[in-house]
Amino acid sequence: MNKSIEITPIAHIHSDFPTKFGIPRQSGIVSDLKSMIVFQQDYRDPEALRGIEGFTHLWLIWQFSKAVRTDWSPTVRPPRLGGNTRIGVFATRSPYRPNSLGLSSVKLEAVEHHDEYGTVLIVSGADLMDGTPIFDIKPYIPYTDSHPDAVGGFASEPAGEKLDVKVSDEMLSLVPEEKRNGLVSVLALDPRPQYHNDPERVYGFEFAGFEVKFKVSEAVLTVTAIQPLQ
């Protein structure tokens, strides 16, 4: 049966990443990153969130809104494998999939009232770009959702060793204090495409209203500039 259905976003996320460069490659690996989930007007009834504070973690079902395609390929080339090896799309978390859906586990930090947005959720560890549409939110249930003996295929281990981040106190002081640890953690995970290894190349991405530029040589990432966006 080939029957299409229509789903509507219930919310959008507000994060510090206006573009995809720099976003952690998986949810939960940078716990210092805080984001706010803002519900669409039709779904702002606080009754819909009754009892959610009893859960520490949530599942977000969302859309790769900047990677929507009208066609699809049965294989993709994961950056983890160097960007050249093809593997089945359903054996990856590639954004280039038939329905462009993503799944992330985040920690629920708070349920708050916002004067403009009504009841919002403050979460940490999200790997979503600012403005990403969210289709559903479900509680994470430890006894069924956690599988300590699971095998992770080609992604069984973290992507690589963390980098030693070198950034001057003067540059880092430009970033709001509550966002500094998150930025340093993102940099330590090496935001570059995993098959890039040019020590002279200057990379840059936008974070929390700033442009961050850096170089990487061996296992050291050096921040060359942090500038407010105009």
PDB file of C-alpha atoms in Angstrom:
ATOM      1  CA  MET A   1       0.000   0.000   0.000  1.00  0.00           C
ATOM      2  CA  ASN A   2       1.463   3.366  -1.040  1.00  0.00           C
ATOM      3  CA  LYS A   3      -0.601   5.904   0.853  1.00  0.00           C
ATOM      4  CA  SER A   4       0.861   9.258   1.838  1.00  0.00           C
ATOM      5  CA  ILE A   5      -0.058  11.058   5.041  1.00  0.00           C
ATOM      6  CA  GLU A   6       0.367  14.648   6.143  1.00  0.00           C
ATOM      7  CA  ILE A   7       1.910  15.573   9.482  1.00  0.00           C
ATOM      8  CA  THR A   8       2.105  19.020  11.014  1.00  0.00           C
ATOM      9  CA  PRO A   9       4.871  20.421  13.254  1.00  0.00           C
ATOM     10  CA  ILE A  10       3.760  20.820  16.838  1.00  0.00           C
ATOM     11  CA  ALA A  11       6.785  22.906  17.819  1.00  0.00           C
ATOM     12  CA  HIS A  12      10.101  24.408  16.746  1.00  0.00           C
ATOM     13  CA  ILE A  13      13.389  24.466  18.582  1.00  0.00           C
ATOM     14  CA  HIS A  14      15.446  27.528  19.414  1.00  0.00           C
ATOM     15  CA  SER A  15      19.134  26.594  19.509  1.00  0.00           C
ATOM     16  CA  ASP A  16      22.482  28.368  19.142  1.00  0.00           C
ATOM     17  CA  PHE A  17      23.123  26.982  15.642  1.00  0.00           C
ATOM     18  CA  PRO A  18      21.599  28.956  12.735  1.00  0.00           C
ATOM     19  CA  THR A  19      23.379  26.653  10.253  1.00  0.00           C
ATOM     20  CA  LYS A  20      24.209  22.944  10.372  1.00  0.00           C
ATOM     21  CA  PHE A  21      27.995  23.398  10.580  1.00  0.00           C
ATOM     22  CA  GLY A  22      29.141  22.912  14.163  1.00  0.00           C
ATOM     23  CA  ILE A  23      26.092  21.007  15.369  1.00  0.00           C
ATOM     24  CA  PRO A  24      27.096  17.894  17.353  1.00  0.00           C
ATOM     25  CA  ARG A  25      26.795  14.776  15.201  1.00  0.00           C
ATOM     26  CA  GLN A  26      24.590  13.002  17.741  1.00  0.00           C
ATOM     27  CA  SER A  27      22.274  14.089  20.514  1.00  0.00           C
ATOM     28  CA  GLY A  28      23.419  13.986  24.113  1.00  0.00           C
ATOM     29  CA  ILE A  29      27.156  14.297  23.524  1.00  0.00           C
ATOM     30  CA  VAL A  30      27.322  18.001  24.498  1.00  0.00           C
ATOM     31  CA  SER A  31      25.259  18.336  27.649  1.00  0.00           C
ATOM     32  CA  ASP A  32      26.175  22.015  28.095  1.00  0.00           C
ATOM     33  CA  LEU A  33      24.134  23.012  25.042  1.00  0.00           C
ATOM     34  CA  LYS A  34      20.724  24.334  26.091  1.00  0.00           C
ATOM     35  CA  SER A  35      17.787  24.788  23.720  1.00  0.00           C
ATOM     36  CA  MET A  36      14.171  25.887  24.034  1.00  0.00           C
ATOM     37  CA  ILE A  37      11.234  24.056  22.484  1.00  0.00           C
ATOM     38  CA  VAL A  38       8.458  26.467  21.514  1.00  0.00           C
ATOM     39  CA  PHE A  39       5.056  25.035  20.676  1.00  0.00           C
ATOM     40  CA  GLN A  40       2.913  26.137  17.765  1.00  0.00           C
ATOM     41  CA  GLN A  41      -0.106  28.199  18.743  1.00  0.00           C
ATOM     42  CA  ASP A  42      -2.521  25.268  18.316  1.00  0.00           C
ATOM     43  CA  TYR A  43      -0.480  23.118  20.716  1.00  0.00           C
ATOM     44  CA  ARG A  44       0.275  25.573  23.524  1.00  0.00           C
ATOM     45  CA  ASP A  45      -2.238  24.101  25.930  1.00  0.00           C
ATOM     46  CA  PRO A  46      -0.216  23.416  29.117  1.00  0.00           C
ATOM     47  CA  GLU A  47      -2.450  20.412  29.773  1.00  0.00           C
ATOM     48  CA  ALA A  48      -0.647  18.635  26.931  1.00  0.00           C
ATOM     49  CA  LEU A  49       2.503  18.699  29.096  1.00  0.00           C
ATOM     50  CA  ARG A  50       0.923  17.575  32.353  1.00  0.00           C
ATOM     51  CA  GLY A  51       3.243  15.018  33.980  1.00  0.00           C
ATOM     52  CA  ILE A  52       6.176  15.551  31.631  1.00  0.00           C
ATOM     53  CA  GLU A  53       8.308  16.873  34.490  1.00  0.00           C
ATOM     54  CA  GLY A  54       8.353  13.314  35.838  1.00  0.00           C
ATOM     55  CA  PHE A  55      10.705  12.277  33.040  1.00  0.00           C
ATOM     56  CA  THR A  56      14.362  13.250  32.840  1.00  0.00           C
ATOM     57  CA  HIS A  57      14.756  12.622  29.093  1.00  0.00           C
ATOM     58  CA  LEU A  58      12.620  12.978  25.994  1.00  0.00           C
ATOM     59  CA  TRP A  59      12.574  11.711  22.425  1.00  0.00           C
ATOM     60  CA  LEU A  60      12.172  14.356  19.728  1.00  0.00           C
ATOM     61  CA  ILE A  61      10.889  13.411  16.283  1.00  0.00           C
ATOM     62  CA  TRP A  62      11.805  16.171  13.870  1.00  0.00           C
ATOM     63  CA  GLN A  63      12.524  17.084  10.264  1.00  0.00           C
ATOM     64  CA  PHE A  64      15.825  17.634   8.494  1.00  0.00           C
ATOM     65  CA  SER A  65      14.179  20.768   7.125  1.00  0.00           C
ATOM     66  CA  LYS A  66      17.248  21.861   5.138  1.00  0.00           C
ATOM     67  CA  ALA A  67      17.749  18.446   3.545  1.00  0.00           C
ATOM     68  CA  VAL A  68      14.312  17.746   2.082  1.00  0.00           C
ATOM     69  CA  ARG A  69      14.471  16.115  -1.355  1.00  0.00           C
ATOM     70  CA  THR A  70      11.907  14.946  -3.864  1.00  0.00           C
ATOM     71  CA  ASP A  71      13.943  11.842  -4.656  1.00  0.00           C
ATOM     72  CA  TRP A  72      16.017   9.462  -2.578  1.00  0.00           C
ATOM     73  CA  SER A  73      18.947   7.095  -2.857  1.00  0.00           C
ATOM     74  CA  PRO A  74      19.110   3.625  -1.289  1.00  0.00           C
ATOM     75  CA  THR A  75      22.736   4.250  -0.301  1.00  0.00           C
ATOM     76  CA  VAL A  76      24.581   7.181   1.255  1.00  0.00           C
ATOM     77  CA  ARG A  77      28.214   7.946   2.088  1.00  0.00           C
ATOM     78  CA  PRO A  78      28.630   8.463   5.849  1.00  0.00           C
ATOM     79  CA  PRO A  79      31.355  10.949   6.827  1.00  0.00           C
ATOM     80  CA  ARG A  80      32.410   8.480   9.544  1.00  0.00           C
ATOM     81  CA  LEU A  81      33.597   6.136   6.774  1.00  0.00           C
ATOM     82  CA  GLY A  82      35.565   8.835   4.971  1.00  0.00           C
ATOM     83  CA  GLY A  83      32.826  10.059   2.674  1.00  0.00           C
ATOM     84  CA  ASN A  84      33.614   7.483  -0.027  1.00  0.00           C
ATOM     85  CA  THR A  85      32.122   4.198   1.211  1.00  0.00           C
ATOM     86  CA  ARG A  86      28.465   3.656   0.397  1.00  0.00           C
ATOM     87  CA  ILE A  87      26.124   2.009   2.875  1.00  0.00           C
ATOM     88  CA  GLY A  88      22.375   1.506   3.023  1.00  0.00           C
ATOM     89  CA  VAL A  89      20.483   4.630   4.034  1.00  0.00           C
ATOM     90  CA  PHE A  90      18.500   2.692   6.647  1.00  0.00           C
ATOM     91  CA  ALA A  91      21.773   1.609   8.256  1.00  0.00           C
ATOM     92  CA  THR A  92      22.705   5.246   8.866  1.00  0.00           C
ATOM     93  CA  ARG A  93      21.405   8.430  10.436  1.00  0.00           C
ATOM     94  CA  SER A  94      22.000  10.409   7.272  1.00  0.00           C
ATOM     95  CA  PRO A  95      19.673  13.401   6.768  1.00  0.00           C
ATOM     96  CA  TYR A  96      19.178  12.325   3.139  1.00  0.00           C
ATOM     97  CA  ARG A  97      16.371   9.830   3.647  1.00  0.00           C
ATOM     98  CA  PRO A  98      12.972   9.210   2.074  1.00  0.00           C
ATOM     99  CA  ASN A  99      11.072  11.211   4.700  1.00  0.00           C
ATOM    100  CA  SER A 100      13.834  13.456   6.110  1.00  0.00           C
ATOM    101  CA  LEU A 101      12.938  12.543   9.699  1.00  0.00           C
ATOM    102  CA  GLY A 102      15.342  12.727  12.619  1.00  0.00           C
ATOM    103  CA  LEU A 103      15.206  11.220  16.118  1.00  0.00           C
ATOM    104  CA  SER A 104      17.028  12.686  19.114  1.00  0.00           C
ATOM    105  CA  SER A 105      17.181  11.955  22.813  1.00  0.00           C
ATOM    106  CA  VAL A 106      17.504  15.082  24.969  1.00  0.00           C
ATOM    107  CA  LYS A 107      17.498  15.839  28.678  1.00  0.00           C
ATOM    108  CA  LEU A 108      14.564  17.808  30.032  1.00  0.00           C
ATOM    109  CA  GLU A 109      16.018  20.612  32.130  1.00  0.00           C
ATOM    110  CA  ALA A 110      12.875  22.601  32.910  1.00  0.00           C
ATOM    111  CA  VAL A 111       9.279  23.340  32.044  1.00  0.00           C
ATOM    112  CA  GLU A 112       8.907  27.112  32.049  1.00  0.00           C
ATOM    113  CA  HIS A 113       6.363  29.820  31.305  1.00  0.00           C
ATOM    114  CA  HIS A 114       7.440  32.291  28.647  1.00  0.00           C
ATOM    115  CA  ASP A 115       5.605  35.598  28.315  1.00  0.00           C
ATOM    116  CA  GLU A 116       5.524  35.376  24.531  1.00  0.00           C
ATOM    117  CA  TYR A 117       5.494  31.610  23.875  1.00  0.00           C
ATOM    118  CA  GLY A 118       3.500  30.235  26.773  1.00  0.00           C
ATOM    119  CA  THR A 119       4.766  26.982  28.281  1.00  0.00           C
ATOM    120  CA  VAL A 120       8.131  25.954  26.824  1.00  0.00           C
ATOM    121  CA  LEU A 121      10.560  23.117  27.389  1.00  0.00           C
ATOM    122  CA  ILE A 122      14.218  23.762  28.174  1.00  0.00           C
ATOM    123  CA  VAL A 123      16.325  20.815  27.040  1.00  0.00           C
ATOM    124  CA  SER A 124      20.021  20.013  26.867  1.00  0.00           C
ATOM    125  CA  GLY A 125      22.052  17.903  24.471  1.00  0.00           C
ATOM    126  CA  ALA A 126      20.004  18.641  21.348  1.00  0.00           C
ATOM    127  CA  ASP A 127      21.629  18.235  17.922  1.00  0.00           C
ATOM    128  CA  LEU A 128      19.109  20.395  16.059  1.00  0.00           C
ATOM    129  CA  MET A 129      19.530  23.563  14.035  1.00  0.00           C
ATOM    130  CA  ASP A 130      17.688  26.675  15.153  1.00  0.00           C
ATOM    131  CA  GLY A 131      14.126  26.667  13.848  1.00  0.00           C
ATOM    132  CA  THR A 132      13.958  22.921  13.212  1.00  0.00           C
ATOM    133  CA  PRO A 133      10.326  21.720  13.123  1.00  0.00           C
ATOM    134  CA  ILE A 134       9.382  19.084  15.695  1.00  0.00           C
ATOM    135  CA  PHE A 135       6.590  16.651  14.856  1.00  0.00           C
ATOM    136  CA  ASP A 136       6.283  14.821  18.148  1.00  0.00           C
ATOM    137  CA  ILE A 137       7.696  14.557  21.667  1.00  0.00           C
ATOM    138  CA  LYS A 138       7.678  11.313  23.636  1.00  0.00           C
ATOM    139  CA  PRO A 139       9.088  10.421  27.067  1.00  0.00           C
ATOM    140  CA  TYR A 140      12.276   8.379  27.253  1.00  0.00           C
ATOM    141  CA  ILE A 141      11.551   5.265  29.326  1.00  0.00           C
ATOM    142  CA  PRO A 142      14.760   3.731  30.736  1.00  0.00           C
ATOM    143  CA  TYR A 143      13.592   0.144  31.219  1.00  0.00           C
ATOM    144  CA  THR A 144      12.644  -0.235  27.559  1.00  0.00           C
ATOM    145  CA  ASP A 145      14.644   2.434  25.700  1.00  0.00           C
ATOM    146  CA  SER A 146      18.070   1.656  27.179  1.00  0.00           C
ATOM    147  CA  HIS A 147      19.958  -1.316  25.722  1.00  0.00           C
ATOM    148  CA  PRO A 148      23.427  -1.575  27.352  1.00  0.00           C
ATOM    149  CA  ASP A 149      24.387  -4.608  25.240  1.00  0.00           C
ATOM    150  CA  ALA A 150      23.446  -3.043  21.901  1.00  0.00           C
ATOM    151  CA  VAL A 151      25.934  -3.180  19.016  1.00  0.00           C
ATOM    152  CA  GLY A 152      26.459  -0.001  17.012  1.00  0.00           C
ATOM    153  CA  GLY A 153      27.760  -1.264  13.685  1.00  0.00           C
ATOM    154  CA  PHE A 154      30.262   1.088  12.043  1.00  0.00           C
ATOM    155  CA  ALA A 155      29.401   3.730  14.681  1.00  0.00           C
ATOM    156  CA  SER A 156      30.071   1.637  17.769  1.00  0.00           C
ATOM    157  CA  GLU A 157      32.739   4.018  19.060  1.00  0.00           C
ATOM    158  CA  PRO A 158      32.892   7.826  19.297  1.00  0.00           C
ATOM    159  CA  ALA A 159      34.038   9.551  16.134  1.00  0.00           C
ATOM    160  CA  GLY A 160      37.542  10.224  17.423  1.00  0.00           C
ATOM    161  CA  GLU A 161      39.659  11.602  20.209  1.00  0.00           C
ATOM    162  CA  LYS A 162      38.639  14.955  21.598  1.00  0.00           C
ATOM    163  CA  LEU A 163      40.758  17.874  20.482  1.00  0.00           C
ATOM    164  CA  ASP A 164      42.703  20.160  22.794  1.00  0.00           C
ATOM    165  CA  VAL A 165      40.989  23.543  22.356  1.00  0.00           C
ATOM    166  CA  LYS A 166      43.175  26.651  22.506  1.00  0.00           C
ATOM    167  CA  VAL A 167      41.230  29.904  22.840  1.00  0.00           C
ATOM    168  CA  SER A 168      42.287  33.122  24.528  1.00  0.00           C
ATOM    169  CA  ASP A 169      40.393  34.367  27.561  1.00  0.00           C
ATOM    170  CA  GLU A 170      39.841  37.637  25.721  1.00  0.00           C
ATOM    171  CA  MET A 171      38.055  35.972  22.814  1.00  0.00           C
ATOM    172  CA  LEU A 172      36.066  33.579  24.995  1.00  0.00           C
ATOM    173  CA  SER A 173      34.880  36.440  27.213  1.00  0.00           C
ATOM    174  CA  LEU A 174      32.877  37.805  24.268  1.00  0.00           C
ATOM    175  CA  VAL A 175      30.540  34.812  24.497  1.00  0.00           C
ATOM    176  CA  PRO A 176      27.891  34.856  27.263  1.00  0.00           C
ATOM    177  CA  GLU A 177      29.214  32.966  30.271  1.00  0.00           C
ATOM    178  CA  GLU A 178      26.439  30.356  30.253  1.00  0.00           C
ATOM    179  CA  LYS A 179      27.317  29.398  26.653  1.00  0.00           C
ATOM    180  CA  ARG A 180      31.101  29.163  26.912  1.00  0.00           C
ATOM    181  CA  ASN A 181      31.330  25.549  28.075  1.00  0.00           C
ATOM    182  CA  GLY A 182      28.981  24.486  25.321  1.00  0.00           C
ATOM    183  CA  LEU A 183      31.077  26.215  22.675  1.00  0.00           C
ATOM    184  CA  VAL A 184      34.339  24.707  23.930  1.00  0.00           C
ATOM    185  CA  SER A 185      32.743  21.247  24.045  1.00  0.00           C
ATOM    186  CA  VAL A 186      31.505  21.603  20.456  1.00  0.00           C
ATOM    187  CA  LEU A 187      34.987  22.602  19.318  1.00  0.00           C
ATOM    188  CA  ALA A 188      36.615  19.725  21.200  1.00  0.00           C
ATOM    189  CA  LEU A 189      34.493  17.275  19.200  1.00  0.00           C
ATOM    190  CA  ASP A 190      36.016  18.645  15.952  1.00  0.00           C
ATOM    191  CA  PRO A 191      33.219  20.251  13.890  1.00  0.00           C
ATOM    192  CA  ARG A 192      35.064  19.703  10.605  1.00  0.00           C
ATOM    193  CA  PRO A 193      33.890  17.110   8.099  1.00  0.00           C
ATOM    194  CA  GLN A 194      35.541  13.919   9.287  1.00  0.00           C
ATOM    195  CA  TYR A 195      37.592  13.471   6.136  1.00  0.00           C
ATOM    196  CA  HIS A 196      39.089  17.005   6.242  1.00  0.00           C
ATOM    197  CA  ASN A 197      42.661  17.281   7.481  1.00  0.00           C
ATOM    198  CA  ASP A 198      44.197  20.530   6.232  1.00  0.00           C
ATOM    199  CA  PRO A 199      46.092  22.278   9.075  1.00  0.00           C
ATOM    200  CA  GLU A 200      46.205  25.571   7.153  1.00  0.00           C
ATOM    201  CA  ARG A 201      42.504  25.800   6.398  1.00  0.00           C
ATOM    202  CA  VAL A 202      40.437  28.213   8.485  1.00  0.00           C
ATOM    203  CA  TYR A 203      36.964  26.938   9.314  1.00  0.00           C
ATOM    204  CA  GLY A 204      34.084  28.967  10.655  1.00  0.00           C
ATOM    205  CA  PHE A 205      30.565  28.537  11.957  1.00  0.00           C
ATOM    206  CA  GLU A 206      27.881  30.586  13.669  1.00  0.00           C
ATOM    207  CA  PHE A 207      27.099  30.026  17.317  1.00  0.00           C
ATOM    208  CA  ALA A 208      24.828  32.035  19.630  1.00  0.00           C
ATOM    209  CA  GLY A 209      25.130  35.214  17.582  1.00  0.00           C
ATOM    210  CA  PHE A 210      28.875  34.932  16.953  1.00  0.00           C
ATOM    211  CA  GLU A 211      31.088  33.740  14.122  1.00  0.00           C
ATOM    212  CA  VAL A 212      33.734  31.355  15.426  1.00  0.00           C
ATOM    213  CA  LYS A 213      36.836  30.688  13.301  1.00  0.00           C
ATOM    214  CA  PHE A 214      39.452  28.019  13.970  1.00  0.00           C
ATOM    215  CA  LYS A 215      42.262  25.855  12.637  1.00  0.00           C
ATOM    216  CA  VAL A 216      43.163  22.282  13.514  1.00  0.00           C
ATOM    217  CA  SER A 217      46.656  20.821  13.523  1.00  0.00           C
ATOM    218  CA  GLU A 218      47.040  17.231  14.677  1.00  0.00           C
ATOM    219  CA  ALA A 219      45.037  17.066  17.952  1.00  0.00           C
ATOM    220  CA  VAL A 220      44.986  20.794  18.700  1.00  0.00           C
ATOM    221  CA  LEU A 221      42.185  23.157  17.667  1.00  0.00           C
ATOM    222  CA  THR A 222      43.132  26.829  17.824  1.00  0.00           C
ATOM    223  CA  VAL A 223      40.414  29.464  17.776  1.00  0.00           C
ATOM    224  CA  THR A 224      41.575  32.333  15.570  1.00  0.00           C
ATOM    225  CA  ALA A 225      38.611  34.668  15.982  1.00  0.00           C
ATOM    226  CA  ILE A 226      35.261  35.098  17.722  1.00  0.00           C
ATOM    227  CA  GLN A 227      33.271  37.965  16.288  1.00  0.00           C
ATOM    228  CA  PRO A 228      29.685  39.160  16.836  1.00  0.00           C
ATOM    229  CA  LEU A 229      27.505  38.678  13.792  1.00  0.00           C
ATOM    230  CA  GLN A 230      26.418  41.880  12.120  1.00  0.00           C
TER     231      GLN A 230
END
